[in-house]
mmCIF file of C-alpha atoms and ligand atoms in Angstrom:
data_model
loop_
_atom_site.group_PDB
_atom_site.id
_atom_site.type_symbol
_atom_site.label_atom_id
_atom_site.label_comp_id
_atom_site.label_asym_id
_atom_site.label_seq_id
_atom_site.Cartn_x
_atom_site.Cartn_y
_atom_site.Cartn_z
ATOM 1 C CA MET A 410 5.932 42.012 38.009
ATOM 2 C CA ARG A 411 3.434 39.808 36.229
ATOM 3 C CA ARG A 412 5.388 39.650 33.089
ATOM 4 C CA PRO A 413 6.791 36.023 33.386
ATOM 5 C CA LEU A 414 3.440 34.617 33.902
ATOM 6 C CA PHE A 415 1.967 36.662 31.027
ATOM 7 C CA VAL A 416 4.783 35.493 28.822
ATOM 8 C CA ALA A 417 4.338 31.822 29.729
ATOM 9 C CA LEU A 418 0.639 32.176 29.131
ATOM 10 C CA ALA A 419 1.144 33.804 25.767
ATOM 11 C CA ILE A 420 3.540 31.009 24.691
ATOM 12 C CA ALA A 421 1.104 28.368 25.825
ATOM 13 C CA ILE A 422 -1.737 29.962 23.852
ATOM 14 C CA ALA A 423 0.421 30.565 20.840
ATOM 15 C CA SER A 424 1.702 26.903 20.699
ATOM 16 C CA TRP A 425 -1.694 25.403 21.269
ATOM 17 C CA PRO A 426 -2.860 25.271 17.568
ATOM 18 C CA ALA A 427 0.530 23.622 16.689
ATOM 19 C CA ARG A 428 0.100 20.998 19.436
ATOM 20 C CA ALA A 429 -3.466 20.339 18.314
ATOM 21 C CA GLN A 430 -2.318 19.900 14.770
ATOM 22 C CA GLN A 431 0.361 17.487 15.864
ATOM 23 C CA ASP A 432 -2.227 15.292 17.810
ATOM 24 C CA SER A 433 -4.477 15.371 14.833
ATOM 25 C CA ALA A 434 -1.736 14.185 12.448
ATOM 26 C CA ALA A 435 -0.835 11.456 14.944
ATOM 27 C CA ARG A 436 -4.320 10.150 14.831
ATOM 28 C CA GLY A 437 -4.334 10.576 11.110
ATOM 29 C CA GLU A 438 -1.280 8.337 10.807
ATOM 30 C CA ARG A 439 -3.278 5.575 12.521
ATOM 31 C CA ASP A 440 -6.318 6.154 10.305
ATOM 32 C CA PHE A 441 -4.024 5.833 7.253
ATOM 33 C CA ARG A 442 -4.057 2.014 7.977
ATOM 34 C CA ALA A 443 -7.253 2.021 5.945
ATOM 35 C CA CYS A 444 -5.344 3.209 2.949
ATOM 36 C CA ALA A 445 -2.020 1.365 3.463
ATOM 37 C CA PRO A 446 -2.992 -1.936 1.809
ATOM 38 C CA CYS A 447 -3.283 0.063 -1.542
ATOM 39 C CA HIS A 448 -1.250 3.185 -1.191
ATOM 40 C CA LEU A 449 2.447 3.919 -0.368
ATOM 41 C CA LEU A 450 3.842 7.350 0.408
ATOM 42 C CA SER A 451 7.195 7.134 -1.292
ATOM 43 C CA PRO A 452 7.349 8.554 -4.866
ATOM 44 C CA ASP A 453 6.316 6.266 -7.737
ATOM 45 C CA ARG A 454 5.880 3.131 -5.641
ATOM 46 C CA ASN A 455 2.496 1.918 -6.717
ATOM 47 C CA MET A 456 0.414 -1.007 -5.543
ATOM 48 C CA THR A 457 -3.322 -1.401 -6.138
ATOM 49 C CA GLY A 458 -3.554 2.340 -5.966
ATOM 50 C CA PRO A 459 -1.051 5.099 -7.007
ATOM 51 C CA SER A 460 1.663 6.389 -4.799
ATOM 52 C CA LEU A 461 0.343 9.354 -2.825
ATOM 53 C CA ALA A 462 3.673 11.239 -2.704
ATOM 54 C CA ASN A 463 3.446 14.882 -3.711
ATOM 55 C CA LEU A 464 -0.346 14.615 -3.766
ATOM 56 C CA TRP A 465 -1.198 18.236 -2.997
ATOM 57 C CA GLY A 466 -1.353 20.298 -6.245
ATOM 58 C CA ARG A 467 -1.361 17.196 -8.409
ATOM 59 C CA LYS A 468 -3.994 16.618 -11.099
ATOM 60 C CA ALA A 469 -6.113 13.664 -10.496
ATOM 61 C CA GLY A 470 -5.175 10.581 -12.418
ATOM 62 C CA SER A 471 -1.869 12.068 -13.633
ATOM 63 C CA LEU A 472 0.937 10.057 -12.059
ATOM 64 C CA PRO A 473 2.897 8.948 -15.120
ATOM 65 C CA SER A 474 4.185 5.768 -13.380
ATOM 66 C CA PHE A 475 0.683 4.574 -12.573
ATOM 67 C CA ASP A 476 -0.909 2.588 -15.480
ATOM 68 C CA ARG A 477 -4.243 1.634 -13.920
ATOM 69 C CA TYR A 478 -6.280 4.912 -13.646
ATOM 70 C CA SER A 479 -9.921 4.807 -14.589
ATOM 71 C CA ASP A 480 -10.988 7.044 -17.455
ATOM 72 C CA ALA A 481 -13.383 8.664 -14.955
ATOM 73 C CA LEU A 482 -10.594 9.839 -12.643
ATOM 74 C CA LYS A 483 -8.358 10.940 -15.519
ATOM 75 C CA ALA A 484 -11.206 12.992 -17.007
ATOM 76 C CA SER A 485 -12.355 14.488 -13.641
ATOM 77 C CA GLY A 486 -10.434 17.742 -13.937
ATOM 78 C CA ILE A 487 -9.808 17.649 -10.136
ATOM 79 C CA ILE A 488 -6.677 19.189 -8.644
ATOM 80 C CA TRP A 489 -5.952 17.660 -5.276
ATOM 81 C CA ASP A 490 -6.171 20.085 -2.324
ATOM 82 C CA ASP A 491 -7.720 20.203 1.161
ATOM 83 C CA ARG A 492 -11.194 20.559 -0.264
ATOM 84 C CA SER A 493 -11.169 18.072 -3.136
ATOM 85 C CA LEU A 494 -9.441 15.470 -0.983
ATOM 86 C CA ASP A 495 -12.085 15.939 1.765
ATOM 87 C CA ALA A 496 -14.879 15.433 -0.813
ATOM 88 C CA TRP A 497 -13.131 12.330 -2.383
ATOM 89 C CA LEU A 498 -12.556 10.686 0.954
ATOM 90 C CA THR A 499 -16.164 11.329 2.052
ATOM 91 C CA ASP A 500 -17.651 9.640 -0.904
ATOM 92 C CA PRO A 501 -15.391 8.587 -3.748
ATOM 93 C CA GLU A 502 -18.248 7.360 -5.858
ATOM 94 C CA ARG A 503 -20.214 10.619 -5.632
ATOM 95 C CA THR A 504 -17.197 12.781 -6.212
ATOM 96 C CA VAL A 505 -16.016 10.838 -9.252
ATOM 97 C CA PRO A 506 -18.715 8.431 -10.591
ATOM 98 C CA ASP A 507 -17.248 5.262 -12.051
ATOM 99 C CA ASN A 508 -13.876 5.674 -10.440
ATOM 100 C CA GLU A 509 -12.188 2.416 -9.555
ATOM 101 C CA MET A 510 -11.053 2.970 -6.008
ATOM 102 C CA PRO A 511 -12.567 0.115 -3.963
ATOM 103 C CA PHE A 512 -13.255 2.278 -0.908
ATOM 104 C CA GLU A 513 -16.668 3.309 0.384
ATOM 105 C CA GLY A 514 -15.503 6.601 2.035
ATOM 106 C CA ILE A 515 -15.129 8.017 5.631
ATOM 107 C CA LYS A 516 -18.209 9.636 6.938
ATOM 108 C CA ASP A 517 -16.654 11.023 10.084
ATOM 109 C CA ALA A 518 -15.422 14.575 9.342
ATOM 110 C CA ARG A 519 -13.002 14.482 12.256
ATOM 111 C CA VAL A 520 -11.357 11.322 10.994
ATOM 112 C CA ARG A 521 -11.055 12.813 7.545
ATOM 113 C CA ALA A 522 -9.517 15.991 9.038
ATOM 114 C CA ASP A 523 -6.918 13.874 10.947
ATOM 115 C CA LEU A 524 -6.060 11.808 7.954
ATOM 116 C CA LEU A 525 -5.582 14.942 5.827
ATOM 117 C CA ALA A 526 -3.400 16.539 8.417
ATOM 118 C CA PHE A 527 -1.240 13.480 8.393
ATOM 119 C CA LEU A 528 -1.124 13.114 4.652
ATOM 120 C CA LYS A 529 -0.413 16.815 4.045
ATOM 121 C CA GLU A 530 2.909 16.445 5.839
ATOM 122 C CA ALA A 531 3.785 12.896 4.893
ATOM 123 C CA THR A 532 3.302 13.415 1.137
ATOM 124 C CA LYS A 533 5.401 16.555 0.947
ATOM 125 C CA PRO A 534 8.504 16.265 -1.328
ATOM 126 C CA GLY A 535 11.255 14.665 0.751
ATOM 127 C CA ALA A 536 9.027 13.690 3.673
ATOM 128 C CA ALA A 537 10.842 10.660 5.150
ATOM 129 C CA PRO A 538 8.660 7.756 4.334
ATOM 130 C CA GLU A 539 10.401 5.522 6.847
ATOM 131 C CA ARG A 540 8.738 7.418 9.597
ATOM 132 C CA THR A 541 5.185 6.959 8.183
ATOM 133 C CA ALA A 542 2.511 4.382 8.450
ATOM 134 C CA GLU A 543 3.782 2.304 5.507
ATOM 135 C CA ASN A 544 6.871 1.098 7.384
ATOM 136 C CA ARG A 545 4.942 0.363 10.457
ATOM 137 C CA MET A 546 2.758 -1.818 8.248
ATOM 138 C CA ASN A 547 5.945 -3.481 6.887
ATOM 139 C CA GLY A 548 6.957 -3.985 10.484
ATOM 140 C CA MET A 549 3.792 -5.981 11.121
ATOM 141 C CA GLY A 550 5.424 -8.639 9.018
ATOM 142 C CA GLY A 551 4.322 -11.287 6.640
ATOM 143 C CA MET A 552 1.065 -12.193 8.102
ATOM 144 C CA MET A 553 -0.567 -8.876 7.888
ATOM 145 C CA GLY A 554 1.103 -8.192 4.560
ATOM 146 C CA GLY A 555 -0.247 -11.488 3.210
ATOM 147 C CA MET A 556 -3.710 -10.954 4.718
ATOM 148 C CA MET A 557 -4.128 -7.363 3.566
ATOM 149 C CA GLY A 558 -2.430 -7.923 0.226
ATOM 150 C CA GLY A 559 -0.184 -4.844 0.575
ATOM 151 C CA THR A 560 3.394 -3.771 1.327
ATOM 152 C CA ALA A 561 5.139 -6.783 0.065
ATOM 153 C CA PRO A 562 8.753 -7.489 1.083
ATOM 154 C CA ASN A 563 11.482 -6.949 -1.367
ATOM 155 C CA LEU A 564 12.133 -10.203 -3.304
ATOM 156 C CA LYS A 565 15.587 -9.372 -4.654
ATOM 157 C CA ASN A 566 17.625 -10.798 -1.815
ATOM 158 C CA LEU A 567 15.895 -14.024 -0.927
ATOM 159 C CA ALA A 568 16.512 -16.386 1.953
ATOM 160 C CA PRO A 569 17.184 -19.863 0.361
ATOM 161 C CA ALA A 570 13.789 -21.146 1.776
ATOM 162 C CA ARG A 571 12.074 -18.483 -0.346
ATOM 163 C CA HIS A 572 14.072 -18.935 -3.497
ATOM 164 C CA VAL A 573 12.375 -21.370 -5.911
ATOM 165 C CA THR A 574 14.858 -23.645 -7.667
ATOM 166 C CA GLY A 575 12.433 -25.990 -9.429
ATOM 167 C CA ILE A 576 8.730 -26.627 -10.088
ATOM 168 C CA THR A 577 7.159 -29.726 -11.468
ATOM 169 C CA HIS A 578 3.541 -30.364 -12.271
ATOM 170 C CA CYS A 579 1.831 -33.656 -12.346
ATOM 171 C CA ARG A 580 -2.016 -34.163 -12.591
ATOM 172 C CA ASP A 581 -3.356 -31.704 -9.951
ATOM 173 C CA THR A 582 -0.182 -31.178 -7.984
ATOM 174 C CA TYR A 583 2.759 -28.760 -8.080
ATOM 175 C CA ARG A 584 5.978 -29.764 -6.360
ATOM 176 C CA VAL A 585 8.071 -26.726 -5.524
ATOM 177 C CA THR A 586 11.776 -27.041 -4.493
ATOM 178 C CA THR A 587 13.505 -24.274 -2.730
ATOM 179 C CA GLY A 588 17.109 -23.189 -2.141
ATOM 180 C CA ASP A 589 17.208 -24.972 1.205
ATOM 181 C CA GLY A 590 16.699 -28.312 -0.532
ATOM 182 C CA LYS A 591 13.113 -28.802 0.638
ATOM 183 C CA THR A 592 10.224 -29.768 -1.686
ATOM 184 C CA ARG A 593 6.612 -28.919 -0.944
ATOM 185 C CA HIS A 594 3.549 -29.962 -2.814
ATOM 186 C CA PHE A 595 0.427 -27.961 -3.491
ATOM 187 C CA TRP A 596 -2.911 -28.706 -4.916
ATOM 188 C CA ASP A 597 -2.784 -26.745 -8.129
ATOM 189 C CA ARG A 598 -5.638 -24.400 -7.209
ATOM 190 C CA ASN A 599 -3.694 -23.386 -4.077
ATOM 191 C CA LEU A 600 -0.566 -22.261 -5.804
ATOM 192 C CA ARG A 601 -0.825 -18.869 -7.465
ATOM 193 C CA LEU A 602 1.657 -17.863 -10.132
ATOM 194 C CA LYS A 603 2.268 -14.109 -10.126
ATOM 195 C CA THR A 604 4.644 -11.553 -11.536
ATOM 196 C CA ASP A 605 6.156 -8.533 -9.961
ATOM 197 C CA SER A 606 8.116 -6.304 -12.386
ATOM 198 C CA SER A 607 8.800 -3.574 -9.839
ATOM 199 C CA GLU A 608 12.057 -2.815 -8.086
ATOM 200 C CA ASP A 609 10.753 -4.959 -5.169
ATOM 201 C CA GLY A 610 10.157 -7.971 -7.515
ATOM 202 C CA PRO A 611 12.468 -11.037 -7.750
ATOM 203 C CA GLN A 612 15.572 -11.181 -9.913
ATOM 204 C CA SER A 613 15.006 -12.504 -13.385
ATOM 205 C CA GLY A 614 15.314 -16.368 -13.302
ATOM 206 C CA ALA A 615 15.058 -16.443 -9.509
ATOM 207 C CA PRO A 616 11.320 -16.773 -8.609
ATOM 208 C CA ALA A 617 10.235 -16.369 -4.959
ATOM 209 C CA ILE A 618 7.750 -18.395 -2.985
ATOM 210 C CA VAL A 619 5.671 -16.441 -0.461
ATOM 211 C CA PRO A 620 3.111 -18.012 1.941
ATOM 212 C CA ALA A 621 -0.497 -16.931 1.361
ATOM 213 C CA GLY A 622 -3.586 -17.286 3.394
ATOM 214 C CA MET A 623 -3.793 -18.293 7.035
ATOM 215 C CA LEU A 624 -3.712 -22.134 6.901
ATOM 216 C CA GLY A 625 -0.413 -22.729 5.320
ATOM 217 C CA ASP A 626 -1.724 -24.717 2.373
ATOM 218 C CA ARG A 627 -1.432 -21.928 -0.106
ATOM 219 C CA ALA A 628 1.407 -19.944 -1.515
ATOM 220 C CA ASP A 629 2.224 -17.458 -4.277
ATOM 221 C CA VAL A 630 5.223 -18.069 -6.636
ATOM 222 C CA ILE A 631 6.306 -14.689 -7.902
ATOM 223 C CA PHE A 632 8.289 -14.281 -11.106
ATOM 224 C CA ALA A 633 10.098 -11.378 -12.639
ATOM 225 C CA ALA A 634 8.194 -11.609 -15.897
ATOM 226 C CA PRO A 635 5.271 -13.628 -17.401
ATOM 227 C CA GLU A 636 7.402 -15.332 -20.007
ATOM 228 C CA GLU A 637 9.427 -16.992 -17.257
ATOM 229 C CA ILE A 638 6.404 -18.872 -15.871
ATOM 230 C CA SER A 639 5.766 -21.798 -18.168
ATOM 231 C CA LYS A 640 9.458 -22.215 -18.796
ATOM 232 C CA ALA A 641 10.135 -22.748 -15.099
ATOM 233 C CA ILE A 642 7.417 -25.534 -14.770
ATOM 234 C CA GLU A 643 8.401 -29.003 -15.804
ATOM 235 C CA ALA A 644 5.594 -31.512 -16.534
ATOM 236 C CA ARG A 645 6.829 -34.561 -14.662
ATOM 237 C CA CYS A 646 5.255 -37.220 -12.499
HETATM 238 C C1 HEC B 489 -8.467 -1.340 -1.944
HETATM 239 C C2 HEC B 489 -7.531 -0.290 -2.506
HETATM 240 C C3 HEC B 489 -7.665 1.043 -2.106
HETATM 241 C C4 HEC B 489 -7.844 1.618 -0.750
HETATM 242 C C5 HEC B 489 -8.170 0.903 0.498
HETATM 243 C C6 HEC B 489 -7.739 3.018 -0.957
HETATM 244 N N1 HEC B 489 -7.408 3.327 -2.203
HETATM 245 FE FE1 HEC B 489 -7.114 5.291 -2.924
HETATM 246 N N2 HEC B 489 -6.982 4.527 -4.804
HETATM 247 C C7 HEC B 489 -7.115 3.204 -5.202
HETATM 248 C C8 HEC B 489 -7.175 3.083 -6.676
HETATM 249 C C9 HEC B 489 -7.278 1.760 -7.440
HETATM 250 C C10 HEC B 489 -7.145 4.340 -7.121
HETATM 251 C C11 HEC B 489 -7.272 4.888 -8.564
HETATM 252 C C12 HEC B 489 -8.771 4.962 -8.801
HETATM 253 C C13 HEC B 489 -9.126 5.307 -10.269
HETATM 254 O O1 HEC B 489 -8.250 5.436 -11.130
HETATM 255 O O2 HEC B 489 -10.371 5.501 -10.519
HETATM 256 C C14 HEC B 489 -7.056 5.290 -5.997
HETATM 257 C C15 HEC B 489 -6.905 6.656 -6.027
HETATM 258 C C16 HEC B 489 -6.681 7.409 -4.947
HETATM 259 C C17 HEC B 489 -6.415 8.861 -5.039
HETATM 260 C C18 HEC B 489 -6.229 9.657 -6.347
HETATM 261 C C19 HEC B 489 -4.733 9.694 -6.604
HETATM 262 C C20 HEC B 489 -4.338 10.358 -8.000
HETATM 263 O O3 HEC B 489 -3.152 10.167 -8.365
HETATM 264 O O4 HEC B 489 -5.189 11.076 -8.572
HETATM 265 C C21 HEC B 489 -6.246 9.270 -3.803
HETATM 266 C C22 HEC B 489 -5.958 10.728 -3.345
HETATM 267 C C23 HEC B 489 -6.484 8.150 -2.962
HETATM 268 N N3 HEC B 489 -6.731 7.145 -3.592
HETATM 269 C C24 HEC B 489 -6.420 8.240 -1.524
HETATM 270 C C25 HEC B 489 -6.782 7.230 -0.688
HETATM 271 C C26 HEC B 489 -6.746 7.317 0.776
HETATM 272 C C27 HEC B 489 -6.430 8.536 1.580
HETATM 273 C C28 HEC B 489 -7.252 6.121 1.221
HETATM 274 C C29 HEC B 489 -7.585 5.754 2.665
HETATM 275 C C30 HEC B 489 -8.506 6.471 3.320
HETATM 276 C C31 HEC B 489 -7.382 5.204 0.063
HETATM 277 N N4 HEC B 489 -7.193 5.931 -1.087
HETATM 278 C C32 HEC B 489 -7.884 3.963 0.147
HETATM 279 C C33 HEC B 489 -7.122 2.103 -4.348
HETATM 280 C C34 HEC B 489 -7.331 2.217 -2.909
#
């Protein structure tokens, strides 16, 4: 007689841990915003920090496509798992002295548990990165991207207003002409010349201009390679 109720109760109890885990991962996805300026979740896409794809079971400091590991992290002998990641995220400097991750750590154990629940799923081989935090960050558009220095847009297919067709330099002023025919001038301390050699960087010979800062007086011109920079700038008054 009581069986249906019992079964329903049994199912509810059995699915409770799964539900709790999902909630935790959802909170963890939000907590990942603290990491997203520096880390992507898709394989071999590195920013300030290495890609976190396939993190569990990986030796610390071992991603071949990342060239900027500290000697300390490479020599740490850590294999990333639930425990070692929890220690690293609690206090990176204590876990690996002299590492170069500019992050002070997360003291709240629940926040760490949520973040790890999210990361464990999102870093699995083949986990769809488009459904994870990094794309939400991208969706926040240029302002946040510029402010937080991460998740830059792809510069291969540029709108004419972003495509630099000429740069002149005279005294303390750069004049930058773009594909829409407009020319803007910049105090030379306010124009930063950068390179991006990744697959998101500009095409060779087609540098991009990207607004920087909040006031509109600064910009980055991004080239495909350093040797393009001085060739692209004409000294002319
Ligand atoms: C300001 C940039 C920055 C932020 C923010 C940041 N990281 Fe890092 N992270 C780095 C850098 C740089 C390294 C490499 C450190 C080294 O080599 O000493 C690194 C390394 C790591 C590693 C080791 C990866 C490997 O291949 O061994 C993990 C794991 C990691 N970060 C996770 C996180 C998580 C999770 C967060 C957010 C809670 C975070 N990081 C926040 C820059 C950052």
